[in-house]
C-alpha cells in the first residue's frame, strides 16, 4: 500500500521574491528611482573631469586638506563626494595694466604694461594653498606695479623718449621672471617645491608711456632743436669735404694744364678742328657753320691765323712851354689837318673898322 504525503511544499526563493515584488512593486521602483537620482546628484562631486590646459588641486576633507605634492592631470578622475578639486588654467595668459608712477623730478606719467605668464603645474597646489584662484590680483599685478614704480622713480621723463626707454622693459622682465618662488617658510609644503616658481613670467611688454601734454610738447621741441643742431654740424662737415674736393680738383686741373701745355701744338689743334668739323657735318641737326681762316676750318675752331693783338696808338708828346697846339701838331703831306688837331672855327665876315671914303 502506497502512502501519499498531502502536505503543501514551501515556495522557492524565486517564487517568494516574485510574490514580494508583486506586493511591493511601487515601493521598490520608487527606491531605485531615488537611488539613481541621488547618484546623478552627487556624480559631479565624484567624477571630476580635468579639461585641456588645466590641472586639478585636490582638497581632502578628512585627510589633511590641500594636497601640494601632486595634482590631477587632464582626464577623468574619481574622488569621494566630500572632497573637492579646484581647477587651474596653466595655459599662457596676458594681462594689461596701467600704472601711474612718479619720476625722479616729481612728474607723474602713465605706464601701460602687458604681462604674459602661466601657472607652474607642479606648484599649483602650493599656489592654491597660499593665494588661491585670485593669484593675479594678489601676486602678479602688485609685483609688476612695484617694479614699475621703482624704475620710474629713478629716471626723468626724457629717458622714456630716448633709446633708454627699452631699459624699463628689460628691468621688468629680469626682476619679474624670478619674483614668484615658493617661500621657504611655507607651512605644510612638500620639500621638493621649496624655491620653485609658482608663476612663470614669459614676457613683460611696455606698450605705452603717457606724459602730460605740456611736458611732451616741451620734450618734442627740445629734441627738434637737437636734431637741427646736428643737421648744422652735418652741413659744416659736408662743406668742409666739398672744400677739400674743390681744392683737389683745382690741383688736378692745374697739373693737367701744366702737363699738356708743352704738348699741344698747332698741328694737334688743327687735327682736333678737322674732327670737330666732321662731327658737325655728320650731325642731323640744322646748323650754320662759318668757314674762315687759312685751313678752311670753322671760325670757332680757327687756330691757324696768327692774330696779333690790337695796339693802341701812342699818345702825343706834351707841348713845350709857350708853344701852341697848331705849331706843334704835324700836318700831313696832302694838306689835311692832323687827326688830333682841334676843329677850326670859321671867322665871320665882319665890316672893317675904318670908314670908307666916297669917290670924288
mmCIF file of C-alpha atoms in Angstrom, residues 123-355:
data_model
loop_
_atom_site.group_PDB
_atom_site.id
_atom_site.type_symbol
_atom_site.label_atom_id
_atom_site.label_comp_id
_atom_site.label_asym_id
_atom_site.label_seq_id
_atom_site.Cartn_x
_atom_site.Cartn_y
_atom_site.Cartn_z
ATOM 1 C CA UNK A 123 53.473 74.016 -7.716
ATOM 2 C CA UNK A 124 49.791 74.647 -8.417
ATOM 3 C CA UNK A 125 48.892 73.032 -5.065
ATOM 4 C CA UNK A 126 51.169 75.434 -3.180
ATOM 5 C CA UNK A 127 49.741 78.380 -5.125
ATOM 6 C CA UNK A 128 46.225 77.252 -4.201
ATOM 7 C CA UNK A 129 47.204 76.842 -0.572
ATOM 8 C CA UNK A 130 48.923 80.242 -0.257
ATOM 9 C CA UNK A 131 46.912 82.588 -2.514
ATOM 10 C CA UNK A 132 44.043 80.790 -4.209
ATOM 11 C CA UNK A 133 42.467 81.430 -7.620
ATOM 12 C CA UNK A 134 42.851 85.225 -7.272
ATOM 13 C CA UNK A 135 46.642 84.978 -7.553
ATOM 14 C CA UNK A 136 46.755 87.504 -10.448
ATOM 15 C CA UNK A 137 45.453 90.344 -8.272
ATOM 16 C CA UNK A 138 47.314 89.085 -5.203
ATOM 17 C CA UNK A 139 50.769 88.378 -6.651
ATOM 18 C CA UNK A 140 51.287 89.298 -10.300
ATOM 19 C CA UNK A 141 49.902 92.807 -10.609
ATOM 20 C CA UNK A 142 51.248 94.171 -7.290
ATOM 21 C CA UNK A 143 54.702 92.776 -8.061
ATOM 22 C CA UNK A 144 54.837 94.258 -11.561
ATOM 23 C CA UNK A 145 53.465 97.574 -10.299
ATOM 24 C CA UNK A 146 56.146 97.721 -7.612
ATOM 25 C CA UNK A 147 58.858 97.199 -10.218
ATOM 26 C CA UNK A 148 57.382 99.924 -12.436
ATOM 27 C CA UNK A 149 57.244 102.430 -9.574
ATOM 28 C CA UNK A 150 60.825 101.655 -8.562
ATOM 29 C CA UNK A 151 62.247 102.077 -12.058
ATOM 30 C CA UNK A 152 60.313 105.233 -12.930
ATOM 31 C CA UNK A 153 61.287 106.885 -9.639
ATOM 32 C CA UNK A 154 64.973 106.611 -10.612
ATOM 33 C CA UNK A 155 64.638 108.258 -14.046
ATOM 34 C CA UNK A 156 63.466 111.530 -15.552
ATOM 35 C CA UNK A 157 60.757 111.880 -18.225
ATOM 36 C CA UNK A 158 63.291 112.448 -21.020
ATOM 37 C CA UNK A 159 64.683 108.947 -20.520
ATOM 38 C CA UNK A 160 61.446 107.417 -21.765
ATOM 39 C CA UNK A 161 61.615 109.437 -25.010
ATOM 40 C CA UNK A 162 65.064 108.185 -25.932
ATOM 41 C CA UNK A 163 66.787 104.854 -26.510
ATOM 42 C CA UNK A 164 66.814 104.275 -22.720
ATOM 43 C CA UNK A 165 63.085 103.576 -22.896
ATOM 44 C CA UNK A 166 63.804 99.904 -23.580
ATOM 45 C CA UNK A 167 65.640 99.644 -20.269
ATOM 46 C CA UNK A 168 62.380 99.599 -18.319
ATOM 47 C CA UNK A 169 61.215 96.561 -20.267
ATOM 48 C CA UNK A 170 64.493 94.739 -19.617
ATOM 49 C CA UNK A 171 64.377 95.684 -15.941
ATOM 50 C CA UNK A 172 60.788 94.458 -15.525
ATOM 51 C CA UNK A 173 61.482 91.227 -17.377
ATOM 52 C CA UNK A 174 64.587 90.383 -15.356
ATOM 53 C CA UNK A 175 63.024 91.008 -11.950
ATOM 54 C CA UNK A 176 59.519 89.673 -12.613
ATOM 55 C CA UNK A 177 60.768 86.363 -14.001
ATOM 56 C CA UNK A 178 62.230 85.380 -10.625
ATOM 57 C CA UNK A 179 59.698 87.180 -8.455
ATOM 58 C CA UNK A 180 57.235 84.398 -7.513
ATOM 59 C CA UNK A 181 59.102 81.496 -5.840
ATOM 60 C CA UNK A 182 57.611 79.199 -3.205
ATOM 61 C CA UNK A 183 58.573 80.796 0.136
ATOM 62 C CA UNK A 184 60.986 78.808 2.230
ATOM 63 C CA UNK A 185 58.870 79.293 5.360
ATOM 64 C CA UNK A 186 55.659 77.989 3.791
ATOM 65 C CA UNK A 187 53.962 75.530 6.146
ATOM 66 C CA UNK A 188 52.924 72.011 5.173
ATOM 67 C CA UNK A 189 54.592 72.178 1.746
ATOM 68 C CA UNK A 190 56.414 69.344 0.047
ATOM 69 C CA UNK A 191 60.193 69.889 0.364
ATOM 70 C CA UNK A 192 60.666 69.421 -3.374
ATOM 71 C CA UNK A 193 58.577 72.526 -4.102
ATOM 72 C CA UNK A 194 60.608 74.943 -1.975
ATOM 73 C CA UNK A 195 62.239 77.601 -4.147
ATOM 74 C CA UNK A 196 60.329 76.563 -7.271
ATOM 75 C CA UNK A 197 58.414 79.341 -9.080
ATOM 76 C CA UNK A 198 54.677 79.291 -8.562
ATOM 77 C CA UNK A 199 54.163 81.534 -11.621
ATOM 78 C CA UNK A 200 56.353 81.574 -14.711
ATOM 79 C CA UNK A 201 56.570 85.017 -16.329
ATOM 80 C CA UNK A 202 57.208 84.609 -20.052
ATOM 81 C CA UNK A 203 57.448 88.268 -21.050
ATOM 82 C CA UNK A 204 56.791 91.819 -19.843
ATOM 83 C CA UNK A 205 55.965 94.338 -22.573
ATOM 84 C CA UNK A 206 55.744 98.111 -22.134
ATOM 85 C CA UNK A 207 53.011 99.041 -24.602
ATOM 86 C CA UNK A 208 52.939 102.772 -23.891
ATOM 87 C CA UNK A 209 54.189 105.638 -21.737
ATOM 88 C CA UNK A 210 51.996 108.725 -21.483
ATOM 89 C CA UNK A 211 53.409 112.054 -20.318
ATOM 90 C CA UNK A 212 51.469 115.253 -19.544
ATOM 91 C CA UNK A 213 50.750 117.206 -22.759
ATOM 92 C CA UNK A 214 52.870 120.243 -21.834
ATOM 93 C CA UNK A 215 55.838 118.105 -20.870
ATOM 94 C CA UNK A 216 55.553 116.060 -24.042
ATOM 95 C CA UNK A 217 55.471 119.203 -26.193
ATOM 96 C CA UNK A 218 58.497 120.662 -24.388
ATOM 97 C CA UNK A 219 60.459 117.457 -24.888
ATOM 98 C CA UNK A 220 59.454 117.353 -28.556
ATOM 99 C CA UNK A 221 60.715 120.908 -29.071
ATOM 100 C CA UNK A 222 63.979 120.121 -27.315
ATOM 101 C CA UNK A 223 64.540 117.026 -29.430
ATOM 102 C CA UNK A 224 63.700 119.036 -32.552
ATOM 103 C CA UNK A 225 66.330 121.651 -31.696
ATOM 104 C CA UNK A 226 68.877 118.924 -31.046
ATOM 105 C CA UNK A 227 68.182 117.459 -34.465
ATOM 106 C CA UNK A 228 68.532 120.898 -36.082
ATOM 107 C CA UNK A 229 71.879 121.386 -34.339
ATOM 108 C CA UNK A 230 73.065 118.021 -35.601
ATOM 109 C CA UNK A 231 71.879 118.993 -39.073
ATOM 110 C CA UNK A 232 74.029 122.147 -38.997
ATOM 111 C CA UNK A 233 77.012 120.156 -37.804
ATOM 112 C CA UNK A 234 76.496 117.811 -40.715
ATOM 113 C CA UNK A 235 76.262 120.736 -43.109
ATOM 114 C CA UNK A 236 79.539 122.198 -41.812
ATOM 115 C CA UNK A 237 81.232 118.828 -42.214
ATOM 116 C CA UNK A 238 79.792 118.487 -45.716
ATOM 117 C CA UNK A 239 81.037 121.932 -46.749
ATOM 118 C CA UNK A 240 84.482 121.093 -45.381
ATOM 119 C CA UNK A 241 84.500 117.958 -47.515
ATOM 120 C CA UNK A 242 83.323 119.994 -50.503
ATOM 121 C CA UNK A 243 86.148 122.479 -49.905
ATOM 122 C CA UNK A 244 88.683 119.663 -49.894
ATOM 123 C CA UNK A 245 87.140 118.213 -53.034
ATOM 124 C CA UNK A 246 87.330 121.503 -54.907
ATOM 125 C CA UNK A 247 90.922 122.064 -53.791
ATOM 126 C CA UNK A 248 91.906 118.615 -55.021
ATOM 127 C CA UNK A 249 90.017 119.201 -58.265
ATOM 128 C CA UNK A 250 91.778 122.541 -58.797
ATOM 129 C CA UNK A 251 95.152 120.944 -58.150
ATOM 130 C CA UNK A 252 94.324 118.244 -60.673
ATOM 131 C CA UNK A 253 93.290 120.797 -63.300
ATOM 132 C CA UNK A 254 96.462 122.784 -62.674
ATOM 133 C CA UNK A 255 98.636 119.695 -63.005
ATOM 134 C CA UNK A 256 96.791 118.719 -66.183
ATOM 135 C CA UNK A 257 97.267 122.122 -67.739
ATOM 136 C CA UNK A 258 100.933 122.171 -66.819
ATOM 137 C CA UNK A 259 101.336 118.717 -68.361
ATOM 138 C CA UNK A 260 99.532 119.322 -71.647
ATOM 139 C CA UNK A 261 100.682 122.923 -72.135
ATOM 140 C CA UNK A 262 104.010 121.697 -73.583
ATOM 141 C CA UNK A 263 102.440 119.026 -75.800
ATOM 142 C CA UNK A 264 99.643 120.952 -77.532
ATOM 143 C CA UNK A 265 100.897 122.071 -80.972
ATOM 144 C CA UNK A 266 99.140 123.843 -83.849
ATOM 145 C CA UNK A 267 99.131 120.581 -85.806
ATOM 146 C CA UNK A 268 97.311 118.807 -82.951
ATOM 147 C CA UNK A 269 94.774 121.610 -82.666
ATOM 148 C CA UNK A 270 94.267 121.535 -86.459
ATOM 149 C CA UNK A 271 93.579 117.785 -86.264
ATOM 150 C CA UNK A 272 91.041 118.275 -83.494
ATOM 151 C CA UNK A 273 89.413 121.041 -85.567
ATOM 152 C CA UNK A 274 89.070 118.697 -88.551
ATOM 153 C CA UNK A 275 87.451 116.064 -86.339
ATOM 154 C CA UNK A 276 85.035 118.628 -84.895
ATOM 155 C CA UNK A 277 84.154 119.857 -88.410
ATOM 156 C CA UNK A 278 83.431 116.281 -89.485
ATOM 157 C CA UNK A 279 81.210 115.802 -86.442
ATOM 158 C CA UNK A 280 79.329 118.997 -87.346
ATOM 159 C CA UNK A 281 78.855 117.777 -90.907
ATOM 160 C CA UNK A 282 77.576 114.325 -89.860
ATOM 161 C CA UNK A 283 75.114 115.738 -87.329
ATOM 162 C CA UNK A 284 71.434 115.593 -88.366
ATOM 163 C CA UNK A 285 70.548 118.879 -86.667
ATOM 164 C CA UNK A 286 70.111 122.093 -88.625
ATOM 165 C CA UNK A 287 73.213 124.210 -88.379
ATOM 166 C CA UNK A 288 75.021 127.202 -89.824
ATOM 167 C CA UNK A 289 78.810 126.974 -89.915
ATOM 168 C CA UNK A 290 81.007 129.927 -90.875
ATOM 169 C CA UNK A 291 84.222 128.764 -92.524
ATOM 170 C CA UNK A 292 87.221 131.047 -92.445
ATOM 171 C CA UNK A 293 90.931 131.148 -91.915
ATOM 172 C CA UNK A 294 93.802 129.621 -93.827
ATOM 173 C CA UNK A 295 92.905 125.986 -93.066
ATOM 174 C CA UNK A 296 89.238 126.225 -94.028
ATOM 175 C CA UNK A 297 88.060 125.425 -90.509
ATOM 176 C CA UNK A 298 85.041 126.901 -88.750
ATOM 177 C CA UNK A 299 85.693 130.263 -87.231
ATOM 178 C CA UNK A 300 85.188 128.976 -83.702
ATOM 179 C CA UNK A 301 87.955 126.433 -84.343
ATOM 180 C CA UNK A 302 90.311 128.698 -86.310
ATOM 181 C CA UNK A 303 93.596 128.332 -84.511
ATOM 182 C CA UNK A 304 95.884 128.724 -87.554
ATOM 183 C CA UNK A 305 95.664 132.501 -88.004
ATOM 184 C CA UNK A 306 98.315 134.352 -86.097
ATOM 185 C CA UNK A 307 96.065 137.141 -84.896
ATOM 186 C CA UNK A 308 98.073 139.887 -83.332
ATOM 187 C CA UNK A 309 96.554 141.878 -80.519
ATOM 188 C CA UNK A 310 95.459 145.438 -81.376
ATOM 189 C CA UNK A 311 97.975 148.046 -80.221
ATOM 190 C CA UNK A 312 96.523 151.393 -79.209
ATOM 191 C CA UNK A 313 98.188 154.492 -80.848
ATOM 192 C CA UNK A 314 100.792 156.229 -78.772
ATOM 193 C CA UNK A 315 99.725 159.375 -77.015
ATOM 194 C CA UNK A 316 101.238 162.657 -78.457
ATOM 195 C CA UNK A 317 104.134 164.231 -76.656
ATOM 196 C CA UNK A 318 103.269 167.096 -74.348
ATOM 197 C CA UNK A 319 103.619 170.612 -75.740
ATOM 198 C CA UNK A 320 106.674 172.614 -74.665
ATOM 199 C CA UNK A 321 106.027 175.679 -72.593
ATOM 200 C CA UNK A 322 104.850 178.635 -74.663
ATOM 201 C CA UNK A 323 104.117 176.576 -77.758
ATOM 202 C CA UNK A 324 100.693 176.438 -79.356
ATOM 203 C CA UNK A 325 98.931 173.364 -80.486
ATOM 204 C CA UNK A 326 98.851 174.368 -84.165
ATOM 205 C CA UNK A 327 102.584 174.875 -84.334
ATOM 206 C CA UNK A 328 103.314 171.625 -82.579
ATOM 207 C CA UNK A 329 100.876 169.441 -84.495
ATOM 208 C CA UNK A 330 102.396 167.977 -87.697
ATOM 209 C CA UNK A 331 100.448 168.365 -90.905
ATOM 210 C CA UNK A 332 100.103 165.566 -93.416
ATOM 211 C CA UNK A 333 101.535 165.921 -96.890
ATOM 212 C CA UNK A 334 98.133 166.155 -98.601
ATOM 213 C CA UNK A 335 97.287 169.346 -96.714
ATOM 214 C CA UNK A 336 94.572 167.815 -94.478
ATOM 215 C CA UNK A 337 94.582 168.835 -90.843
ATOM 216 C CA UNK A 338 96.131 166.373 -88.481
ATOM 217 C CA UNK A 339 93.908 163.802 -86.854
ATOM 218 C CA UNK A 340 94.468 165.144 -83.385
ATOM 219 C CA UNK A 341 94.102 168.836 -84.350
ATOM 220 C CA UNK A 342 91.152 170.655 -82.841
ATOM 221 C CA UNK A 343 88.454 171.637 -85.316
ATOM 222 C CA UNK A 344 88.842 175.120 -86.861
ATOM 223 C CA UNK A 345 86.162 177.673 -86.220
ATOM 224 C CA UNK A 346 85.251 179.778 -89.316
ATOM 225 C CA UNK A 347 85.703 183.529 -88.914
ATOM 226 C CA UNK A 348 82.630 185.572 -89.789
ATOM 227 C CA UNK A 349 82.917 188.357 -92.485
ATOM 228 C CA UNK A 350 82.754 191.465 -90.336
ATOM 229 C CA UNK A 351 82.868 195.078 -91.710
ATOM 230 C CA UNK A 352 86.102 196.975 -91.427
ATOM 231 C CA UNK A 353 86.538 199.367 -88.579
ATOM 232 C CA UNK A 354 87.943 202.159 -90.964
ATOM 233 C CA UNK A 355 85.173 204.197 -92.621
#
